[in-house]
mmCIF file of C-alpha atoms and ligand atoms in Angstrom:
data_model
loop_
_atom_site.group_PDB
_atom_site.id
_atom_site.type_symbol
_atom_site.label_atom_id
_atom_site.label_comp_id
_atom_site.label_asym_id
_atom_site.label_seq_id
_atom_site.Cartn_x
_atom_site.Cartn_y
_atom_site.Cartn_z
ATOM 1 C CA MET A 1 85.598 76.626 112.909
ATOM 2 C CA LYS A 2 83.427 78.819 115.171
ATOM 3 C CA LEU A 3 83.879 82.438 115.143
ATOM 4 C CA SER A 4 84.333 82.687 118.811
ATOM 5 C CA ASN A 5 87.671 80.467 118.134
ATOM 6 C CA VAL A 6 88.612 82.746 115.175
ATOM 7 C CA LEU A 7 88.272 85.530 117.326
ATOM 8 C CA SER A 8 90.142 84.271 120.272
ATOM 9 C CA MET A 9 92.958 83.043 117.532
ATOM 10 C CA ALA A 10 92.932 86.539 116.291
ATOM 11 C CA LEU A 11 93.309 88.412 119.423
ATOM 12 C CA ALA A 12 96.201 86.142 120.320
ATOM 13 C CA SER A 13 97.864 86.886 117.395
ATOM 14 C CA ILE A 14 98.372 90.424 118.295
ATOM 15 C CA THR A 15 98.350 90.265 122.005
ATOM 16 C CA GLY A 16 100.781 87.186 122.290
ATOM 17 C CA ALA A 17 103.061 88.237 119.299
ATOM 18 C CA LYS A 18 104.293 84.690 119.485
ATOM 19 C CA SER A 19 106.083 83.404 116.293
ATOM 20 C CA ILE A 20 104.518 86.539 114.411
ATOM 21 C CA GLY A 21 106.885 89.134 115.679
ATOM 22 C CA LYS A 22 105.832 92.753 117.220
ATOM 23 C CA PRO A 23 102.500 93.992 117.823
ATOM 24 C CA ASN A 24 101.179 95.363 114.543
ATOM 25 C CA GLU A 25 98.387 98.008 114.085
ATOM 26 C CA VAL A 26 97.368 96.530 110.909
ATOM 27 C CA ASP A 27 96.302 93.160 112.829
ATOM 28 C CA ALA A 28 94.656 95.064 115.328
ATOM 29 C CA LEU A 29 92.453 96.725 112.862
ATOM 30 C CA ALA A 30 92.004 92.955 111.363
ATOM 31 C CA ALA A 31 90.950 91.901 114.667
ATOM 32 C CA GLU A 32 88.817 95.083 115.291
ATOM 33 C CA SER A 33 87.073 94.340 111.782
ATOM 34 C CA LEU A 34 86.353 90.735 112.726
ATOM 35 C CA HIS A 35 84.576 92.041 115.732
ATOM 36 C CA ARG A 36 82.570 94.180 114.059
ATOM 37 C CA MET A 37 81.682 91.820 111.307
ATOM 38 C CA ASN A 38 80.365 89.309 113.865
ATOM 39 C CA ALA A 39 78.369 92.161 115.477
ATOM 40 C CA TYR A 40 76.972 92.805 112.418
ATOM 41 C CA TYR A 41 75.783 89.475 111.613
ATOM 42 C CA SER A 42 74.197 88.874 114.668
ATOM 43 C CA GLU A 43 71.699 91.507 113.764
ATOM 44 C CA ASN A 44 71.437 91.026 109.933
ATOM 45 C CA PRO A 45 71.280 87.895 107.919
ATOM 46 C CA LEU A 46 74.191 86.458 106.176
ATOM 47 C CA PRO A 47 74.664 86.626 102.362
ATOM 48 C CA SER A 48 74.418 82.642 102.010
ATOM 49 C CA PRO A 49 73.023 81.323 105.247
ATOM 50 C CA ARG A 50 72.660 77.936 103.656
ATOM 51 C CA THR A 51 76.324 77.499 102.884
ATOM 52 C CA CYS A 52 78.403 79.706 104.771
ATOM 53 C CA THR A 53 77.577 80.894 108.460
ATOM 54 C CA LEU A 54 79.757 81.852 111.235
ATOM 55 C CA ASP A 55 80.268 78.378 112.561
ATOM 56 C CA ASN A 56 81.649 76.741 109.674
ATOM 57 C CA VAL A 57 83.779 79.550 108.167
ATOM 58 C CA ALA A 58 87.203 78.917 107.017
ATOM 59 C CA VAL A 59 90.150 80.874 108.446
ATOM 60 C CA ARG A 60 93.087 82.307 106.360
ATOM 61 C CA ARG A 61 96.280 82.906 108.838
ATOM 62 C CA ASP A 62 99.430 84.267 108.422
ATOM 63 C CA TRP A 63 102.397 82.111 107.051
ATOM 64 C CA SER A 64 104.411 82.903 110.362
ATOM 65 C CA ALA A 65 101.821 81.528 112.463
ATOM 66 C CA LEU A 66 101.696 78.146 110.556
ATOM 67 C CA SER A 67 103.328 75.318 111.676
ATOM 68 C CA LYS A 68 106.197 74.084 109.549
ATOM 69 C CA GLN A 69 103.951 70.799 108.878
ATOM 70 C CA GLU A 70 101.488 73.184 107.668
ATOM 71 C CA ARG A 71 103.827 74.945 105.604
ATOM 72 C CA ARG A 72 105.148 72.182 103.948
ATOM 73 C CA SER A 73 101.820 70.817 102.741
ATOM 74 C CA TYR A 74 100.930 74.107 101.243
ATOM 75 C CA ILE A 75 104.250 74.060 99.387
ATOM 76 C CA LYS A 76 103.619 70.296 98.517
ATOM 77 C CA ALA A 77 100.239 71.258 96.912
ATOM 78 C CA VAL A 78 101.668 74.213 95.092
ATOM 79 C CA LYS A 79 104.277 72.126 93.524
ATOM 80 C CA CYS A 80 101.674 69.566 92.783
ATOM 81 C CA LEU A 81 99.525 71.849 90.455
ATOM 82 C CA ALA A 82 102.823 72.838 88.651
ATOM 83 C CA LYS A 83 102.986 68.960 87.672
ATOM 84 C CA LEU A 84 99.200 68.422 86.729
ATOM 85 C CA PRO A 85 98.773 69.106 83.001
ATOM 86 C CA ALA A 86 97.157 72.224 81.631
ATOM 87 C CA LYS A 87 93.878 72.214 80.588
ATOM 88 C CA THR A 88 94.268 75.449 78.344
ATOM 89 C CA PRO A 89 94.557 74.206 74.825
ATOM 90 C CA ALA A 90 97.930 74.636 73.372
ATOM 91 C CA ALA A 91 96.382 76.195 70.422
ATOM 92 C CA ILE A 92 95.392 79.272 72.784
ATOM 93 C CA ALA A 93 98.835 79.063 74.891
ATOM 94 C CA SER A 94 101.406 76.802 73.800
ATOM 95 C CA GLY A 95 103.521 77.883 76.730
ATOM 96 C CA ALA A 96 100.783 76.317 79.526
ATOM 97 C CA LYS A 97 102.410 73.187 80.635
ATOM 98 C CA SER A 98 100.476 72.847 84.006
ATOM 99 C CA ARG A 99 97.197 73.407 86.251
ATOM 100 C CA TYR A 100 99.239 76.313 87.626
ATOM 101 C CA ASP A 101 100.117 77.620 84.176
ATOM 102 C CA ASP A 102 96.108 77.880 83.542
ATOM 103 C CA LEU A 103 95.807 80.188 86.393
ATOM 104 C CA VAL A 104 98.836 82.372 84.746
ATOM 105 C CA VAL A 105 97.232 82.216 81.406
ATOM 106 C CA THR A 106 93.893 83.589 82.470
ATOM 107 C CA HIS A 107 95.556 86.457 84.384
ATOM 108 C CA ILE A 108 97.638 87.380 81.231
ATOM 109 C CA LEU A 109 94.480 87.421 78.778
ATOM 110 C CA GLN A 110 92.605 89.613 81.368
ATOM 111 C CA ALA A 111 95.447 91.921 82.503
ATOM 112 C CA PHE A 112 94.169 95.192 80.800
ATOM 113 C CA THR A 113 90.450 94.804 82.136
ATOM 114 C CA ILE A 114 91.455 93.873 86.004
ATOM 115 C CA HIS A 115 93.996 96.278 87.231
ATOM 116 C CA GLY A 116 93.331 99.910 87.666
ATOM 117 C CA THR A 117 89.572 98.813 87.162
ATOM 118 C CA ALA A 118 86.323 98.598 89.255
ATOM 119 C CA ASN A 119 86.860 95.173 89.636
ATOM 120 C CA PHE A 120 90.690 94.746 90.871
ATOM 121 C CA LEU A 121 89.723 93.806 94.143
ATOM 122 C CA THR A 122 87.213 91.219 93.736
ATOM 123 C CA TRP A 123 88.569 89.910 90.617
ATOM 124 C CA HIS A 124 91.815 89.092 92.718
ATOM 125 C CA ARG A 125 89.653 87.971 95.401
ATOM 126 C CA TYR A 126 87.983 85.382 92.978
ATOM 127 C CA TYR A 127 91.611 84.419 91.541
ATOM 128 C CA THR A 128 92.995 83.669 95.061
ATOM 129 C CA TRP A 129 90.098 81.567 95.995
ATOM 130 C CA ALA A 130 90.271 79.830 92.954
ATOM 131 C CA PHE A 131 93.750 78.963 93.594
ATOM 132 C CA GLU A 132 92.978 77.845 96.781
ATOM 133 C CA GLN A 133 90.262 75.451 95.581
ATOM 134 C CA MET A 134 92.525 73.860 93.164
ATOM 135 C CA LEU A 135 95.127 73.455 95.877
ATOM 136 C CA ARG A 136 92.590 71.811 98.068
ATOM 137 C CA ASN A 137 90.487 69.926 95.395
ATOM 138 C CA GLU A 138 93.216 68.849 92.919
ATOM 139 C CA CYS A 139 96.184 68.471 95.081
ATOM 140 C CA GLY A 140 94.810 67.254 98.463
ATOM 141 C CA TYR A 141 95.638 70.442 100.379
ATOM 142 C CA LYS A 142 93.582 70.282 103.756
ATOM 143 C CA GLY A 143 94.402 74.092 104.837
ATOM 144 C CA TYR A 144 93.522 77.328 103.523
ATOM 145 C CA GLN A 145 95.349 80.138 101.342
ATOM 146 C CA PRO A 146 97.709 81.784 103.838
ATOM 147 C CA TYR A 147 99.040 85.539 103.673
ATOM 148 C CA TYR A 148 102.185 87.111 104.011
ATOM 149 C CA ASN A 149 101.901 89.799 106.368
ATOM 150 C CA TRP A 150 103.675 92.516 104.943
ATOM 151 C CA GLY A 151 104.329 95.003 107.696
ATOM 152 C CA HIS A 152 106.045 92.614 109.992
ATOM 153 C CA TRP A 153 108.805 92.184 107.683
ATOM 154 C CA ALA A 154 108.960 95.249 105.705
ATOM 155 C CA ASP A 155 112.356 96.221 107.242
ATOM 156 C CA ASP A 156 113.926 92.690 106.313
ATOM 157 C CA PRO A 157 111.817 90.456 103.967
ATOM 158 C CA GLU A 158 114.268 87.655 104.239
ATOM 159 C CA ALA A 159 114.028 87.385 107.811
ATOM 160 C CA SER A 160 110.556 86.506 107.587
ATOM 161 C CA PRO A 161 109.772 82.512 107.435
ATOM 162 C CA PHE A 162 107.956 83.156 104.134
ATOM 163 C CA PHE A 163 111.044 84.351 102.164
ATOM 164 C CA ASP A 164 113.955 83.006 104.657
ATOM 165 C CA GLY A 165 114.939 80.381 101.931
ATOM 166 C CA SER A 166 114.577 77.671 104.273
ATOM 167 C CA ASP A 167 112.882 74.500 103.012
ATOM 168 C CA THR A 168 109.749 75.620 104.941
ATOM 169 C CA SER A 169 109.912 79.012 103.108
ATOM 170 C CA MET A 170 108.351 79.824 99.736
ATOM 171 C CA SER A 171 112.061 80.203 98.786
ATOM 172 C CA GLY A 172 114.243 83.358 99.136
ATOM 173 C CA ASP A 173 116.029 86.012 97.141
ATOM 174 C CA GLY A 174 117.558 85.527 93.733
ATOM 175 C CA ALA A 175 121.302 85.192 93.443
ATOM 176 C CA TYR A 176 123.031 88.699 93.523
ATOM 177 C CA VAL A 177 123.694 90.292 90.056
ATOM 178 C CA ALA A 178 126.222 93.275 90.372
ATOM 179 C CA ASN A 179 126.404 96.437 88.526
ATOM 180 C CA ARG A 180 122.442 97.183 87.743
ATOM 181 C CA SER A 181 121.318 100.617 87.160
ATOM 182 C CA SER A 182 118.040 101.569 88.658
ATOM 183 C CA VAL A 183 115.066 101.408 86.203
ATOM 184 C CA CYS A 184 111.642 103.679 85.799
ATOM 185 C CA PHE A 185 108.730 102.714 87.359
ATOM 186 C CA PRO A 186 106.052 102.206 86.085
ATOM 187 C CA SER A 187 107.802 102.578 82.604
ATOM 188 C CA ALA A 188 110.516 104.155 80.961
ATOM 189 C CA GLU A 189 107.970 106.711 79.164
ATOM 190 C CA MET A 190 106.366 107.394 82.682
ATOM 191 C CA CYS A 191 109.560 107.692 84.856
ATOM 192 C CA TYR A 192 107.937 108.588 88.076
ATOM 193 C CA ILE A 193 109.958 106.454 90.556
ATOM 194 C CA GLN A 194 113.416 105.458 90.277
ATOM 195 C CA LEU A 195 113.282 101.812 91.534
ATOM 196 C CA GLN A 196 116.755 100.740 92.688
ATOM 197 C CA PRO A 197 118.259 97.338 92.343
ATOM 198 C CA GLY A 198 117.675 95.116 95.102
ATOM 199 C CA SER A 199 119.653 92.434 96.826
ATOM 200 C CA GLY A 200 119.161 89.604 94.308
ATOM 201 C CA GLY A 201 118.485 89.986 90.537
ATOM 202 C CA GLY A 202 119.092 86.108 89.372
ATOM 203 C CA CYS A 203 117.703 82.993 89.691
ATOM 204 C CA VAL A 204 116.304 81.709 93.321
ATOM 205 C CA THR A 205 118.962 79.534 94.542
ATOM 206 C CA SER A 206 117.558 77.957 97.743
ATOM 207 C CA GLY A 207 114.480 76.740 99.237
ATOM 208 C CA PRO A 208 111.513 74.607 97.738
ATOM 209 C CA PHE A 209 111.110 76.660 94.745
ATOM 210 C CA LYS A 210 114.768 76.895 93.563
ATOM 211 C CA ASP A 211 113.888 74.250 90.514
ATOM 212 C CA TRP A 212 110.559 76.158 89.765
ATOM 213 C CA THR A 213 109.964 76.807 85.960
ATOM 214 C CA ILE A 214 108.463 79.601 85.093
ATOM 215 C CA ASN A 215 106.888 78.855 81.448
ATOM 216 C CA LEU A 216 105.062 81.864 80.314
ATOM 217 C CA GLY A 217 106.013 85.638 79.549
ATOM 218 C CA PRO A 218 107.462 87.923 80.306
ATOM 219 C CA LEU A 219 105.111 90.673 78.976
ATOM 220 C CA ALA A 220 105.817 93.747 80.925
ATOM 221 C CA ALA A 221 108.661 93.292 83.022
ATOM 222 C CA VAL A 222 110.648 96.178 84.303
ATOM 223 C CA SER A 223 113.574 94.651 85.917
ATOM 224 C CA LEU A 224 117.376 94.319 84.969
ATOM 225 C CA PRO A 225 118.887 91.961 83.852
ATOM 226 C CA PRO A 226 115.957 91.783 81.132
ATOM 227 C CA PRO A 227 114.397 88.069 80.950
ATOM 228 C CA THR A 228 114.558 86.034 77.892
ATOM 229 C CA PRO A 229 111.678 87.266 75.504
ATOM 230 C CA ASN A 230 108.842 84.901 74.917
ATOM 231 C CA PRO A 231 108.728 83.485 71.593
ATOM 232 C CA GLN A 232 105.213 84.913 70.812
ATOM 233 C CA PRO A 233 104.502 88.604 71.182
ATOM 234 C CA ASN A 234 101.350 87.849 73.347
ATOM 235 C CA GLY A 235 103.797 86.115 75.953
ATOM 236 C CA LEU A 236 101.830 82.721 75.688
ATOM 237 C CA GLY A 237 104.551 80.919 74.041
ATOM 238 C CA TYR A 238 106.608 78.350 75.683
ATOM 239 C CA ASN A 239 109.600 80.195 77.438
ATOM 240 C CA PRO A 240 111.153 77.878 80.272
ATOM 241 C CA ARG A 241 113.117 79.928 82.543
ATOM 242 C CA CYS A 242 114.126 80.089 86.498
ATOM 243 C CA LEU A 243 112.109 81.831 89.295
ATOM 244 C CA SER A 244 113.915 85.253 89.726
ATOM 245 C CA ARG A 245 113.546 87.445 92.494
ATOM 246 C CA ASP A 246 115.216 90.804 93.752
ATOM 247 C CA ILE A 247 114.167 91.486 97.257
ATOM 248 C CA SER A 248 113.876 95.104 97.730
ATOM 249 C CA LEU A 249 113.648 97.333 100.671
ATOM 250 C CA GLN A 250 112.891 100.552 98.718
ATOM 251 C CA SER A 251 109.806 98.543 97.780
ATOM 252 C CA SER A 252 108.852 96.804 101.198
ATOM 253 C CA ALA A 253 109.110 100.218 102.879
ATOM 254 C CA GLU A 254 105.666 100.966 100.898
ATOM 255 C CA THR A 255 104.031 97.967 102.813
ATOM 256 C CA SER A 256 104.962 99.007 106.444
ATOM 257 C CA ASP A 257 102.711 98.861 109.165
ATOM 258 C CA SER A 258 102.176 102.438 109.411
ATOM 259 C CA VAL A 259 101.693 103.000 105.641
ATOM 260 C CA VAL A 260 99.293 100.141 105.540
ATOM 261 C CA ALA A 261 97.331 101.181 108.716
ATOM 262 C CA ALA A 262 97.100 104.794 107.317
ATOM 263 C CA LEU A 263 95.514 103.301 104.072
ATOM 264 C CA ILE A 264 92.738 101.606 106.220
ATOM 265 C CA LYS A 265 92.037 104.142 108.754
ATOM 266 C CA ASP A 266 92.436 107.268 106.596
ATOM 267 C CA ASN A 267 90.236 106.629 103.334
ATOM 268 C CA THR A 268 86.524 106.310 103.865
ATOM 269 C CA THR A 269 85.394 106.026 100.185
ATOM 270 C CA ILE A 270 86.210 103.092 97.974
ATOM 271 C CA THR A 271 87.818 105.540 95.386
ATOM 272 C CA SER A 272 90.176 106.894 97.658
ATOM 273 C CA PHE A 273 91.078 103.237 99.183
ATOM 274 C CA GLN A 274 91.646 101.702 95.687
ATOM 275 C CA THR A 275 93.851 104.899 94.798
ATOM 276 C CA VAL A 276 96.089 104.548 97.760
ATOM 277 C CA LEU A 277 96.361 100.741 97.642
ATOM 278 C CA GLY A 278 97.026 100.582 94.102
ATOM 279 C CA GLY A 279 99.655 103.536 94.096
ATOM 280 C CA GLU A 280 99.791 107.406 92.914
ATOM 281 C CA PHE A 281 103.011 106.855 90.688
ATOM 282 C CA ALA A 282 102.901 110.262 89.598
ATOM 283 C CA GLN A 283 103.491 111.557 93.581
ATOM 284 C CA GLY A 284 106.042 108.995 93.762
ATOM 285 C CA LYS A 285 104.152 106.564 95.561
ATOM 286 C CA MET A 286 104.155 102.875 94.632
ATOM 287 C CA GLY A 287 101.444 102.142 97.100
ATOM 288 C CA PRO A 288 101.389 98.718 99.359
ATOM 289 C CA HIS A 289 99.911 96.578 96.411
ATOM 290 C CA VAL A 290 102.414 97.253 93.912
ATOM 291 C CA GLY A 291 105.136 97.889 96.652
ATOM 292 C CA GLY A 292 104.604 94.380 97.762
ATOM 293 C CA HIS A 293 104.937 93.037 94.090
ATOM 294 C CA ASN A 294 107.961 94.893 93.611
ATOM 295 C CA THR A 295 109.555 93.629 97.279
ATOM 296 C CA ILE A 296 109.600 90.302 95.249
ATOM 297 C CA GLY A 297 110.896 91.567 92.304
ATOM 298 C CA GLY A 298 112.238 89.763 89.381
ATOM 299 C CA ASP A 299 110.833 88.909 86.223
ATOM 300 C CA ALA A 300 107.687 87.491 87.773
ATOM 301 C CA GLY A 301 107.456 89.971 90.762
ATOM 302 C CA SER A 302 107.503 93.199 88.943
ATOM 303 C CA ASP A 303 105.825 92.339 85.398
ATOM 304 C CA PHE A 304 102.316 93.164 86.479
ATOM 305 C CA ILE A 305 100.982 90.888 83.472
ATOM 306 C CA ASN A 306 102.865 87.641 84.279
ATOM 307 C CA SER A 307 102.983 88.170 87.866
ATOM 308 C CA PRO A 308 101.256 85.135 89.180
ATOM 309 C CA ALA A 309 103.942 82.992 87.525
ATOM 310 C CA ASP A 310 105.683 83.725 90.814
ATOM 311 C CA PRO A 311 103.927 80.959 93.613
ATOM 312 C CA ALA A 312 104.936 83.828 96.263
ATOM 313 C CA PHE A 313 102.059 85.966 94.118
ATOM 314 C CA PHE A 314 99.154 84.175 96.050
ATOM 315 C CA ALA A 315 100.312 85.056 99.719
ATOM 316 C CA HIS A 316 100.826 88.604 98.753
ATOM 317 C CA HIS A 317 97.192 88.993 97.019
ATOM 318 C CA ALA A 318 96.029 86.928 100.042
ATOM 319 C CA MET A 319 97.184 90.160 102.416
ATOM 320 C CA VAL A 320 96.044 92.728 99.699
ATOM 321 C CA ASP A 321 92.626 90.749 100.174
ATOM 322 C CA ARG A 322 92.829 90.877 103.745
ATOM 323 C CA VAL A 323 93.407 94.642 103.890
ATOM 324 C CA TYR A 324 90.556 95.052 101.600
ATOM 325 C CA TRP A 325 88.484 92.800 103.902
ATOM 326 C CA THR A 326 89.420 94.731 106.770
ATOM 327 C CA TRP A 327 88.622 97.818 105.286
ATOM 328 C CA GLN A 328 85.265 96.630 104.384
ATOM 329 C CA ASN A 329 84.321 95.063 107.709
ATOM 330 C CA LEU A 330 85.195 98.214 109.604
ATOM 331 C CA ASP A 331 82.057 99.834 108.109
ATOM 332 C CA LEU A 332 80.105 96.565 106.477
ATOM 333 C CA GLU A 333 76.809 98.422 106.208
ATOM 334 C CA GLY A 334 78.606 101.380 103.975
ATOM 335 C CA ARG A 335 81.160 99.363 102.268
ATOM 336 C CA LYS A 336 79.827 95.829 101.543
ATOM 337 C CA GLU A 337 78.825 96.715 98.160
ATOM 338 C CA ALA A 338 81.138 99.838 97.869
ATOM 339 C CA ILE A 339 82.234 99.940 94.072
ATOM 340 C CA ALA A 340 84.074 102.780 91.974
ATOM 341 C CA GLY A 341 86.286 102.802 88.878
ATOM 342 C CA GLY A 342 86.102 101.686 85.364
ATOM 343 C CA THR A 343 86.302 98.439 83.164
ATOM 344 C CA SER A 344 89.278 99.052 81.373
ATOM 345 C CA GLY A 345 93.010 99.564 83.211
ATOM 346 C CA VAL A 346 94.676 101.234 80.008
ATOM 347 C CA GLY A 347 93.754 104.281 78.502
ATOM 348 C CA GLU A 348 90.474 105.788 78.984
ATOM 349 C CA PRO A 349 88.764 103.927 81.912
ATOM 350 C CA GLY A 350 85.893 102.759 79.630
ATOM 351 C CA GLU A 351 82.235 102.112 81.136
ATOM 352 C CA ALA A 352 82.003 102.398 85.051
ATOM 353 C CA GLY A 353 81.996 98.949 86.867
ATOM 354 C CA THR A 354 78.733 97.599 88.499
ATOM 355 C CA LEU A 355 77.872 95.228 90.688
ATOM 356 C CA GLU A 356 76.458 92.938 88.223
ATOM 357 C CA ASP A 357 79.679 92.867 86.102
ATOM 358 C CA VAL A 358 80.621 89.220 85.287
ATOM 359 C CA THR A 359 83.922 88.184 87.136
ATOM 360 C CA THR A 360 85.350 85.270 85.034
ATOM 361 C CA LEU A 361 88.469 83.387 85.285
ATOM 362 C CA GLY A 362 87.935 82.097 81.621
ATOM 363 C CA GLU A 363 87.431 78.665 80.358
ATOM 364 C CA TRP A 364 90.061 76.301 81.869
ATOM 365 C CA VAL A 365 90.693 77.581 85.274
ATOM 366 C CA GLY A 366 87.582 75.384 85.993
ATOM 367 C CA VAL A 367 85.311 77.722 88.313
ATOM 368 C CA GLY A 368 82.028 79.316 87.132
ATOM 369 C CA ASN A 369 81.434 83.121 86.657
ATOM 370 C CA VAL A 370 80.248 85.178 89.744
ATOM 371 C CA THR A 371 78.964 89.082 89.473
ATOM 372 C CA ILE A 372 81.309 91.521 91.308
ATOM 373 C CA ARG A 373 77.910 91.555 93.690
ATOM 374 C CA GLU A 374 78.890 88.012 94.807
ATOM 375 C CA ALA A 375 82.494 88.366 95.025
ATOM 376 C CA MET A 376 82.226 91.715 97.582
ATOM 377 C CA SER A 377 81.648 89.376 100.736
ATOM 378 C CA THR A 378 84.223 86.863 101.906
ATOM 379 C CA VAL A 379 81.158 84.986 103.485
ATOM 380 C CA GLY A 380 78.915 85.310 100.231
ATOM 381 C CA GLY A 381 78.903 84.132 96.633
ATOM 382 C CA PRO A 382 81.243 81.171 96.562
ATOM 383 C CA PHE A 383 83.197 82.371 99.654
ATOM 384 C CA CYS A 384 83.367 81.286 103.191
ATOM 385 C CA TYR A 385 86.404 82.553 104.967
ATOM 386 C CA VAL A 386 87.865 85.229 107.110
ATOM 387 C CA TYR A 387 91.100 86.524 108.184
ATOM 388 C CA ALA A 388 92.894 85.625 111.310
HETATM 389 CU CU1 CU B 401 96.678 91.022 88.811
HETATM 390 CU CU1 CU B 402 98.864 92.476 91.995
#
């Protein structure tokens, strides 16, 4: 698609505010960032001019802006991945039953080196792209990865076409489970935030994913009631169970338009941008990334190691990526290769991450490795997309 069309689509989405809801500052910042990106690349060479130009760039769109037919084809392709056989050997993960599970396995295996680290944003960018490639190459999907536009629905996620439980949604809340107490977040040992029970807690009961099966984990679930433990301590054994959710307004408040707009505008270094996005738990702030996960809740939404087991994960992480992309493009010269942080997400941060560090999705997802440098631009490396 030509960039001029992308620009007009992005502008229409903020000024027309058709099916997407009220005008939103984060959308305006995304549109501004697209203008600046266009201006930048009219004067500077594109990173991969032979494979990605502003004339063939893909456009990732808001779920709310997709037609019902487009939503159905996405849903169909996600379900297709869950039917295709796994490539991960049973000796590695006996619980991996599908191509979808191949993705979950690599997230589980790498969980402690991709969260709270220098590669967090680029790793998850690559991961979401790999999912999009699998949908397109293995399941015949013709569109691109949509995003769940947090701020439009922070007051009521279940009002969104993404979580409304209709047959063109990603299914809605779990069944209500009464008499639950709050849980400590991020953990019982570090009880910085009291996370109150949401409006669900049980299995998803309507929409396309009511019969979805989670096969792996749990590993780090903080939710109540606790999910059935995995037969293996590494969480890779076979543990089939329902998709549970627990929609939380306490958490979605951390993804409101004003919070996310402030994140983009007020943080001029990658260090502070990452810190605020990722949450400052000791100050009682979940931040938009974790707030978005806990908006969904359930044994998948609140379990940071096994979270991709919920298929809503990818539209949430596409929104994380859109916010990162917006932030980068507002000052491309200064931010296109900005990196900070360590290589370990637990205990000591380890060595500092560098642009030459390799991003891998392991052996069985089926995409090669890229460097962090290559994953820094959505129009460089293997990527060729922008956000409307
Ligand atoms: Cu992750
Ligand atoms: Cu995440």
